Structures are given as structure tokens and as C-alpha cells.
Amino acid sequence: MLFMFHCVDKAGAADVRAANRTEHLAYLEANAARIFAAGPLLSDDQSGMVGSLLIVECADAAAAQAFADGDPYAKAGLFDSVTIRPWRRVYPKA
């Protein structure tokens, strides 16, 4: 099942994001086979990153939570909030 992860950075945490980016990208690469989409959320003026949006294949909600908890960004305390929801692809049609 696909799960959507909507992660919002803490205000003023750009340094935390930058310091953990290499480890975060390695985590995504290690899980690439199960990632449908992933990328940063941008500020309104597109000058900086303010969060993350991921869609990841997970067996169930517990596995989705474990994936979120294992992210180096989460371990470093970057996120103010993380919302995880089941997601169904409609378009483009598979």
C-alpha cells in the first residue's frame, strides 16, 4: 500500500536540514525500490526548503511509521510535524 508523508520543517531549521541532507538522501537511496515519489516542499518564493513530501510503499501503517522514524531528518529533529496517510494512485493511470 502507498502512504503519503507530509513533513513540515521547524521554523529556522535550515541548518539542521543542510547538516543531515547527505544521510537523508542515502536513506532514500537505500529505500529507492519502495519510493514512488519524494522531494522537498518549497517556500512560497521558492528560495528555500520548508518540508518534504514522500509517497512510499509500506506494508501497513506501522511500517510507514517505522520508515518515517528511520529518516535521518526525523532523527535530527528537523520536523515540526509529520502527517502519514494511506494514498491511492488515480492518475496517471498505471
Short mmCIF file of C-alpha atoms in Angstrom, two decimals:
data_model
loop_
_atom_site.label_atom_id
_atom_site.label_comp_id
_atom_site.label_asym_id
_atom_site.label_seq_id
_atom_site.Cartn_x
_atom_site.Cartn_y
_atom_site.Cartn_z
CA MET A 1 0.00 0.00 0.00
CA LEU A 2 1.19 3.52 -0.74
CA PHE A 3 1.49 6.07 2.05
CA MET A 4 1.89 9.84 1.78
CA PHE A 5 4.28 11.57 4.18
CA HIS A 6 3.80 15.34 4.60
CA CYS A 7 6.66 16.65 6.72
CA VAL A 8 6.85 20.29 7.82
CA ASP A 9 10.21 21.67 8.97
CA LYS A 10 10.57 23.58 12.22
CA ALA A 11 10.94 27.31 11.63
CA GLY A 12 14.56 28.36 11.28
CA ALA A 13 15.84 24.79 10.90
CA ALA A 14 17.57 25.17 7.53
CA ASP A 15 20.90 24.38 9.19
CA VAL A 16 19.51 21.08 10.55
CA ARG A 17 18.27 20.17 7.06
CA ALA A 18 21.63 21.03 5.48
CA ALA A 19 23.65 19.15 8.11
CA ASN A 20 21.63 15.95 7.60
CA ARG A 21 20.93 16.10 3.85
CA THR A 22 23.62 13.59 2.83
CA GLU A 23 22.35 10.99 5.30
CA HIS A 24 18.73 11.67 4.31
CA LEU A 25 19.50 11.17 0.61
CA ALA A 26 21.39 7.95 1.42
CA TYR A 27 18.32 6.73 3.37
CA LEU A 28 16.11 7.45 0.36
CA GLU A 29 18.57 5.68 -1.96
CA ALA A 30 18.61 2.63 0.32
CA ASN A 31 14.81 2.53 0.06
CA ALA A 32 14.54 3.57 -3.61
CA ALA A 33 12.69 0.42 -4.69
CA ARG A 34 9.72 1.39 -2.49
CA ILE A 35 9.66 5.15 -3.14
CA PHE A 36 7.01 6.29 -5.63
CA ALA A 37 7.91 9.98 -5.30
CA ALA A 38 9.93 12.19 -2.96
CA GLY A 39 11.11 15.77 -2.80
CA PRO A 40 11.28 18.94 -0.76
CA LEU A 41 8.45 21.38 -0.21
CA LEU A 42 9.49 24.91 -1.12
CA SER A 43 8.78 28.28 0.44
CA ASP A 44 6.26 30.47 -1.39
CA ASP A 45 9.06 32.39 -3.10
CA GLN A 46 10.86 29.08 -3.87
CA SER A 47 14.03 30.33 -2.18
CA GLY A 48 14.26 27.60 0.44
CA MET A 49 13.05 24.20 1.57
CA VAL A 50 10.35 24.10 4.24
CA GLY A 51 9.43 20.43 4.38
CA SER A 52 9.21 17.16 2.49
CA LEU A 53 6.60 15.18 0.58
CA LEU A 54 7.09 11.47 0.01
CA ILE A 55 4.93 8.66 -1.32
CA VAL A 56 6.28 5.30 -0.21
CA GLU A 57 5.18 1.68 -0.49
CA CYS A 58 4.76 0.22 3.00
CA ALA A 59 3.12 -2.99 4.19
CA ASP A 60 0.91 -1.19 6.70
CA ALA A 61 0.64 1.88 8.92
CA ALA A 62 3.19 0.50 11.40
CA ALA A 63 5.74 0.04 8.60
CA ALA A 64 5.01 3.56 7.37
CA GLN A 65 5.66 4.94 10.85
CA ALA A 66 8.89 2.95 11.07
CA PHE A 67 10.00 4.38 7.71
CA ALA A 68 9.27 7.92 8.94
CA ASP A 69 11.06 7.31 12.24
CA GLY A 70 14.15 5.98 10.43
CA ASP A 71 14.63 9.10 8.31
CA PRO A 72 17.78 10.97 9.40
CA TYR A 73 15.84 14.24 9.18
CA ALA A 74 13.35 12.92 11.74
CA LYS A 75 16.14 11.60 13.97
CA ALA A 76 17.79 15.04 13.87
CA GLY A 77 14.57 16.75 14.98
CA LEU A 78 14.04 18.70 11.73
CA PHE A 79 10.28 18.29 11.52
CA ASP A 80 7.65 20.31 13.35
CA SER A 81 5.01 17.85 12.16
CA VAL A 82 4.71 14.66 10.13
CA THR A 83 1.39 13.53 8.70
CA ILE A 84 1.17 9.99 7.31
CA ARG A 85 -1.87 8.90 5.31
CA PRO A 86 -2.68 5.97 3.04
CA TRP A 87 -2.69 7.14 -0.58
CA ARG A 88 -4.19 5.71 -3.76
CA ARG A 89 -2.86 6.49 -7.21
CA VAL A 90 -5.58 7.53 -9.68
CA TYR A 91 -3.61 9.46 -12.32
CA PRO A 92 -1.69 8.87 -14.35
CA LYS A 93 -3.32 5.51 -14.79
CA ALA A 94 -0.98 2.62 -14.16
#
